Amino acid sequence: MNTDQVKVVSSDYSESQLLLSCDTNPQSLDALLWKVSLWSSRGRLPIGTVEDVNIGIRQWPNLTRMMAIPEFIRIAALWSKNPISLAKTVEFLRIETGYVYAFFSACHAMGLIQFHSSYQQHSNQTDQLSTGVVKTGFLRRILRRLQSM
């Protein structure tokens, strides 16, 4: 490390004075934690994580201020509506497991993950969601056919 890159600031500064004295663009701790957890996960799950437990998110992560991938928005939308397991998330959204695991790792590091124990109940709901689109389309076709008669 080059000594020209290190800047020591006295601790009696307020946070605003500290930010003004920085030459670089400072980040919030949340954004830093988000990035570090994404980079360190490398698309893997944290140790001890079970794929079959339903999870949801307590609140949406601020994806506009943090590093985000388009798949993260889809995952956040799914997890905010109804809890679902990691394996079912991959199957339902048809995306790579690495994206789901990386998003889970980052949300877990931020404390946004909420675990749900009723696995069977929620997996049935997601099965209904995936078949509900087909049923809705089928009913619409029947109604259109009846209206045209």
PDB file of C-alpha atoms in Angstrom:
ATOM      1  CA  MET A   1       0.000   0.000   0.000  1.00  0.00           C
ATOM      2  CA  ASN A   2       1.297   3.422  -0.927  1.00  0.00           C
ATOM      3  CA  THR A   3       1.432   5.977   1.892  1.00  0.00           C
ATOM      4  CA  ASP A   4       0.107   8.656  -0.466  1.00  0.00           C
ATOM      5  CA  GLN A   5      -3.211   6.768  -0.662  1.00  0.00           C
ATOM      6  CA  VAL A   6      -3.768   6.701   3.100  1.00  0.00           C
ATOM      7  CA  LYS A   7      -5.292   9.732   4.774  1.00  0.00           C
ATOM      8  CA  VAL A   8      -5.497   9.985   8.559  1.00  0.00           C
ATOM      9  CA  VAL A   9      -8.258  12.225   9.868  1.00  0.00           C
ATOM     10  CA  SER A  10      -8.636  13.263  13.473  1.00  0.00           C
ATOM     11  CA  SER A  11     -11.624  11.742  15.263  1.00  0.00           C
ATOM     12  CA  ASP A  12     -13.053  15.034  16.516  1.00  0.00           C
ATOM     13  CA  TYR A  13     -14.532  15.801  13.086  1.00  0.00           C
ATOM     14  CA  SER A  14     -18.216  15.460  12.557  1.00  0.00           C
ATOM     15  CA  GLU A  15     -19.346  13.098   9.825  1.00  0.00           C
ATOM     16  CA  SER A  16     -20.098  15.932   7.408  1.00  0.00           C
ATOM     17  CA  GLN A  17     -16.646  17.433   7.893  1.00  0.00           C
ATOM     18  CA  LEU A  18     -15.132  14.003   7.375  1.00  0.00           C
ATOM     19  CA  LEU A  19     -17.032  13.547   4.105  1.00  0.00           C
ATOM     20  CA  LEU A  20     -15.947  16.963   2.873  1.00  0.00           C
ATOM     21  CA  SER A  21     -12.314  16.199   3.631  1.00  0.00           C
ATOM     22  CA  CYS A  22     -12.327  12.988   1.552  1.00  0.00           C
ATOM     23  CA  ASP A  23     -10.914  13.248  -1.948  1.00  0.00           C
ATOM     24  CA  THR A  24     -12.727  10.143  -3.162  1.00  0.00           C
ATOM     25  CA  ASN A  25     -16.418   9.395  -3.483  1.00  0.00           C
ATOM     26  CA  PRO A  26     -17.470   7.921  -0.117  1.00  0.00           C
ATOM     27  CA  GLN A  27     -19.960   5.052   0.151  1.00  0.00           C
ATOM     28  CA  SER A  28     -22.472   4.203   2.797  1.00  0.00           C
ATOM     29  CA  LEU A  29     -21.695   1.210   4.976  1.00  0.00           C
ATOM     30  CA  ASP A  30     -24.773  -0.558   3.606  1.00  0.00           C
ATOM     31  CA  ALA A  31     -23.525  -0.203   0.033  1.00  0.00           C
ATOM     32  CA  LEU A  32     -20.085  -1.432   1.059  1.00  0.00           C
ATOM     33  CA  LEU A  33     -21.534  -4.426   2.915  1.00  0.00           C
ATOM     34  CA  TRP A  34     -23.749  -5.221  -0.098  1.00  0.00           C
ATOM     35  CA  LYS A  35     -20.807  -5.167  -2.520  1.00  0.00           C
ATOM     36  CA  VAL A  36     -18.480  -7.161  -0.281  1.00  0.00           C
ATOM     37  CA  SER A  37     -21.103  -9.854   0.320  1.00  0.00           C
ATOM     38  CA  LEU A  38     -21.820 -10.111  -3.423  1.00  0.00           C
ATOM     39  CA  TRP A  39     -18.147 -10.331  -4.325  1.00  0.00           C
ATOM     40  CA  SER A  40     -17.275 -12.797  -1.591  1.00  0.00           C
ATOM     41  CA  SER A  41     -20.246 -15.097  -2.220  1.00  0.00           C
ATOM     42  CA  ARG A  42     -19.253 -15.758  -5.850  1.00  0.00           C
ATOM     43  CA  GLY A  43     -22.695 -17.226  -6.433  1.00  0.00           C
ATOM     44  CA  ARG A  44     -22.482 -19.588  -3.459  1.00  0.00           C
ATOM     45  CA  LEU A  45     -24.655 -19.916  -0.377  1.00  0.00           C
ATOM     46  CA  PRO A  46     -23.425 -19.025   3.101  1.00  0.00           C
ATOM     47  CA  ILE A  47     -22.367 -22.032   5.176  1.00  0.00           C
ATOM     48  CA  GLY A  48     -25.304 -23.732   6.879  1.00  0.00           C
ATOM     49  CA  THR A  49     -27.986 -22.405   4.530  1.00  0.00           C
ATOM     50  CA  VAL A  50     -30.692 -24.907   3.605  1.00  0.00           C
ATOM     51  CA  GLU A  51     -32.195 -24.580   0.114  1.00  0.00           C
ATOM     52  CA  ASP A  52     -35.593 -26.035   1.025  1.00  0.00           C
ATOM     53  CA  VAL A  53     -36.588 -23.484   3.680  1.00  0.00           C
ATOM     54  CA  ASN A  54     -38.940 -20.773   2.461  1.00  0.00           C
ATOM     55  CA  ILE A  55     -37.557 -17.292   2.614  1.00  0.00           C
ATOM     56  CA  GLY A  56     -38.860 -13.813   2.020  1.00  0.00           C
ATOM     57  CA  ILE A  57     -37.462 -10.335   2.363  1.00  0.00           C
ATOM     58  CA  ARG A  58     -38.428  -7.928   5.131  1.00  0.00           C
ATOM     59  CA  GLN A  59     -38.040  -4.946   2.804  1.00  0.00           C
ATOM     60  CA  TRP A  60     -36.687  -4.234  -0.642  1.00  0.00           C
ATOM     61  CA  PRO A  61     -32.974  -3.517  -0.788  1.00  0.00           C
ATOM     62  CA  ASN A  62     -32.194  -0.086  -2.222  1.00  0.00           C
ATOM     63  CA  LEU A  63     -31.076  -1.396  -5.599  1.00  0.00           C
ATOM     64  CA  THR A  64     -30.745   2.099  -7.055  1.00  0.00           C
ATOM     65  CA  ARG A  65     -27.936   2.927  -4.633  1.00  0.00           C
ATOM     66  CA  MET A  66     -26.276  -0.486  -4.582  1.00  0.00           C
ATOM     67  CA  MET A  67     -24.772  -2.713  -7.226  1.00  0.00           C
ATOM     68  CA  ALA A  68     -27.687  -4.505  -8.865  1.00  0.00           C
ATOM     69  CA  ILE A  69     -28.205  -7.032 -11.626  1.00  0.00           C
ATOM     70  CA  PRO A  70     -31.574  -7.109 -13.484  1.00  0.00           C
ATOM     71  CA  GLU A  71     -32.355 -10.557 -12.077  1.00  0.00           C
ATOM     72  CA  PHE A  72     -32.179  -9.099  -8.561  1.00  0.00           C
ATOM     73  CA  ILE A  73     -35.341  -7.089  -9.195  1.00  0.00           C
ATOM     74  CA  ARG A  74     -37.227 -10.212 -10.265  1.00  0.00           C
ATOM     75  CA  ILE A  75     -36.003 -12.135  -7.210  1.00  0.00           C
ATOM     76  CA  ALA A  76     -36.900  -9.291  -4.841  1.00  0.00           C
ATOM     77  CA  ALA A  77     -40.371  -9.019  -6.376  1.00  0.00           C
ATOM     78  CA  LEU A  78     -40.981 -12.745  -5.956  1.00  0.00           C
ATOM     79  CA  TRP A  79     -39.677 -12.909  -2.391  1.00  0.00           C
ATOM     80  CA  SER A  80     -41.619  -9.835  -1.301  1.00  0.00           C
ATOM     81  CA  LYS A  81     -44.947 -11.252  -2.499  1.00  0.00           C
ATOM     82  CA  ASN A  82     -44.763 -14.784  -1.150  1.00  0.00           C
ATOM     83  CA  PRO A  83     -42.049 -16.749   0.637  1.00  0.00           C
ATOM     84  CA  ILE A  84     -40.432 -19.411  -1.497  1.00  0.00           C
ATOM     85  CA  SER A  85     -37.412 -21.692  -1.240  1.00  0.00           C
ATOM     86  CA  LEU A  86     -34.164 -20.999  -3.045  1.00  0.00           C
ATOM     87  CA  ALA A  87     -34.580 -24.085  -5.221  1.00  0.00           C
ATOM     88  CA  LYS A  88     -38.135 -23.089  -6.203  1.00  0.00           C
ATOM     89  CA  THR A  89     -36.930 -19.551  -6.964  1.00  0.00           C
ATOM     90  CA  VAL A  90     -34.451 -20.890  -9.506  1.00  0.00           C
ATOM     91  CA  GLU A  91     -37.117 -23.130 -11.015  1.00  0.00           C
ATOM     92  CA  PHE A  92     -39.884 -20.511 -11.045  1.00  0.00           C
ATOM     93  CA  LEU A  93     -37.846 -17.596 -12.459  1.00  0.00           C
ATOM     94  CA  ARG A  94     -35.671 -19.790 -14.716  1.00  0.00           C
ATOM     95  CA  ILE A  95     -32.444 -18.022 -13.842  1.00  0.00           C
ATOM     96  CA  GLU A  96     -29.024 -19.287 -12.844  1.00  0.00           C
ATOM     97  CA  THR A  97     -28.535 -20.435  -9.276  1.00  0.00           C
ATOM     98  CA  GLY A  98     -25.546 -18.128  -8.886  1.00  0.00           C
ATOM     99  CA  TYR A  99     -27.739 -15.026  -9.192  1.00  0.00           C
ATOM    100  CA  VAL A 100     -30.218 -16.309  -6.609  1.00  0.00           C
ATOM    101  CA  TYR A 101     -27.462 -17.350  -4.200  1.00  0.00           C
ATOM    102  CA  ALA A 102     -25.590 -14.057  -4.597  1.00  0.00           C
ATOM    103  CA  PHE A 103     -28.761 -12.055  -3.971  1.00  0.00           C
ATOM    104  CA  PHE A 104     -29.573 -14.207  -0.954  1.00  0.00           C
ATOM    105  CA  SER A 105     -26.049 -13.735   0.442  1.00  0.00           C
ATOM    106  CA  ALA A 106     -26.200  -9.964   0.050  1.00  0.00           C
ATOM    107  CA  CYS A 107     -29.688  -9.700   1.566  1.00  0.00           C
ATOM    108  CA  HIS A 108     -28.682 -12.029   4.392  1.00  0.00           C
ATOM    109  CA  ALA A 109     -25.647  -9.873   5.182  1.00  0.00           C
ATOM    110  CA  MET A 110     -27.906  -6.798   5.276  1.00  0.00           C
ATOM    111  CA  GLY A 111     -30.400  -8.527   7.597  1.00  0.00           C
ATOM    112  CA  LEU A 112     -33.223  -8.436   5.054  1.00  0.00           C
ATOM    113  CA  ILE A 113     -33.955 -12.173   4.910  1.00  0.00           C
ATOM    114  CA  GLN A 114     -36.955 -13.541   6.749  1.00  0.00           C
ATOM    115  CA  PHE A 115     -37.155 -17.317   7.175  1.00  0.00           C
ATOM    116  CA  HIS A 116     -40.526 -19.094   7.054  1.00  0.00           C
ATOM    117  CA  SER A 117     -41.064 -22.569   8.430  1.00  0.00           C
ATOM    118  CA  SER A 118     -44.246 -23.628   6.605  1.00  0.00           C
ATOM    119  CA  TYR A 119     -42.589 -25.092   3.527  1.00  0.00           C
ATOM    120  CA  GLN A 120     -45.484 -27.065   2.060  1.00  0.00           C
ATOM    121  CA  GLN A 121     -48.063 -24.296   2.309  1.00  0.00           C
ATOM    122  CA  HIS A 122     -45.970 -21.731   0.464  1.00  0.00           C
ATOM    123  CA  SER A 123     -44.695 -24.119  -2.188  1.00  0.00           C
ATOM    124  CA  ASN A 124     -48.320 -24.938  -3.028  1.00  0.00           C
ATOM    125  CA  GLN A 125     -48.985 -21.206  -3.427  1.00  0.00           C
ATOM    126  CA  THR A 126     -46.133 -20.846  -5.894  1.00  0.00           C
ATOM    127  CA  ASP A 127     -47.387 -23.862  -7.844  1.00  0.00           C
ATOM    128  CA  GLN A 128     -50.773 -22.140  -8.054  1.00  0.00           C
ATOM    129  CA  LEU A 129     -49.063 -18.944  -9.203  1.00  0.00           C
ATOM    130  CA  SER A 130     -47.289 -20.699 -12.033  1.00  0.00           C
ATOM    131  CA  THR A 131     -50.433 -22.512 -13.220  1.00  0.00           C
ATOM    132  CA  GLY A 132     -52.689 -19.492 -12.559  1.00  0.00           C
ATOM    133  CA  VAL A 133     -51.332 -17.727 -15.614  1.00  0.00           C
ATOM    134  CA  VAL A 134     -52.389 -20.628 -17.815  1.00  0.00           C
ATOM    135  CA  LYS A 135     -55.848 -20.844 -16.187  1.00  0.00           C
ATOM    136  CA  THR A 136     -56.441 -17.124 -16.611  1.00  0.00           C
ATOM    137  CA  GLY A 137     -55.547 -17.318 -20.281  1.00  0.00           C
ATOM    138  CA  PHE A 138     -57.801 -20.313 -20.756  1.00  0.00           C
ATOM    139  CA  LEU A 139     -60.770 -18.578 -19.092  1.00  0.00           C
ATOM    140  CA  ARG A 140     -60.253 -15.479 -21.188  1.00  0.00           C
ATOM    141  CA  ARG A 141     -60.319 -17.560 -24.349  1.00  0.00           C
ATOM    142  CA  ILE A 142     -63.574 -19.202 -23.288  1.00  0.00           C
ATOM    143  CA  LEU A 143     -65.157 -15.823 -22.480  1.00  0.00           C
ATOM    144  CA  ARG A 144     -64.057 -14.358 -25.797  1.00  0.00           C
ATOM    145  CA  ARG A 145     -65.470 -17.362 -27.620  1.00  0.00           C
ATOM    146  CA  LEU A 146     -68.817 -16.991 -25.814  1.00  0.00           C
ATOM    147  CA  GLN A 147     -68.937 -13.242 -26.520  1.00  0.00           C
ATOM    148  CA  SER A 148     -68.305 -13.782 -30.208  1.00  0.00           C
ATOM    149  CA  MET A 149     -71.295 -16.163 -30.524  1.00  0.00           C
TER     150      MET A 149
END
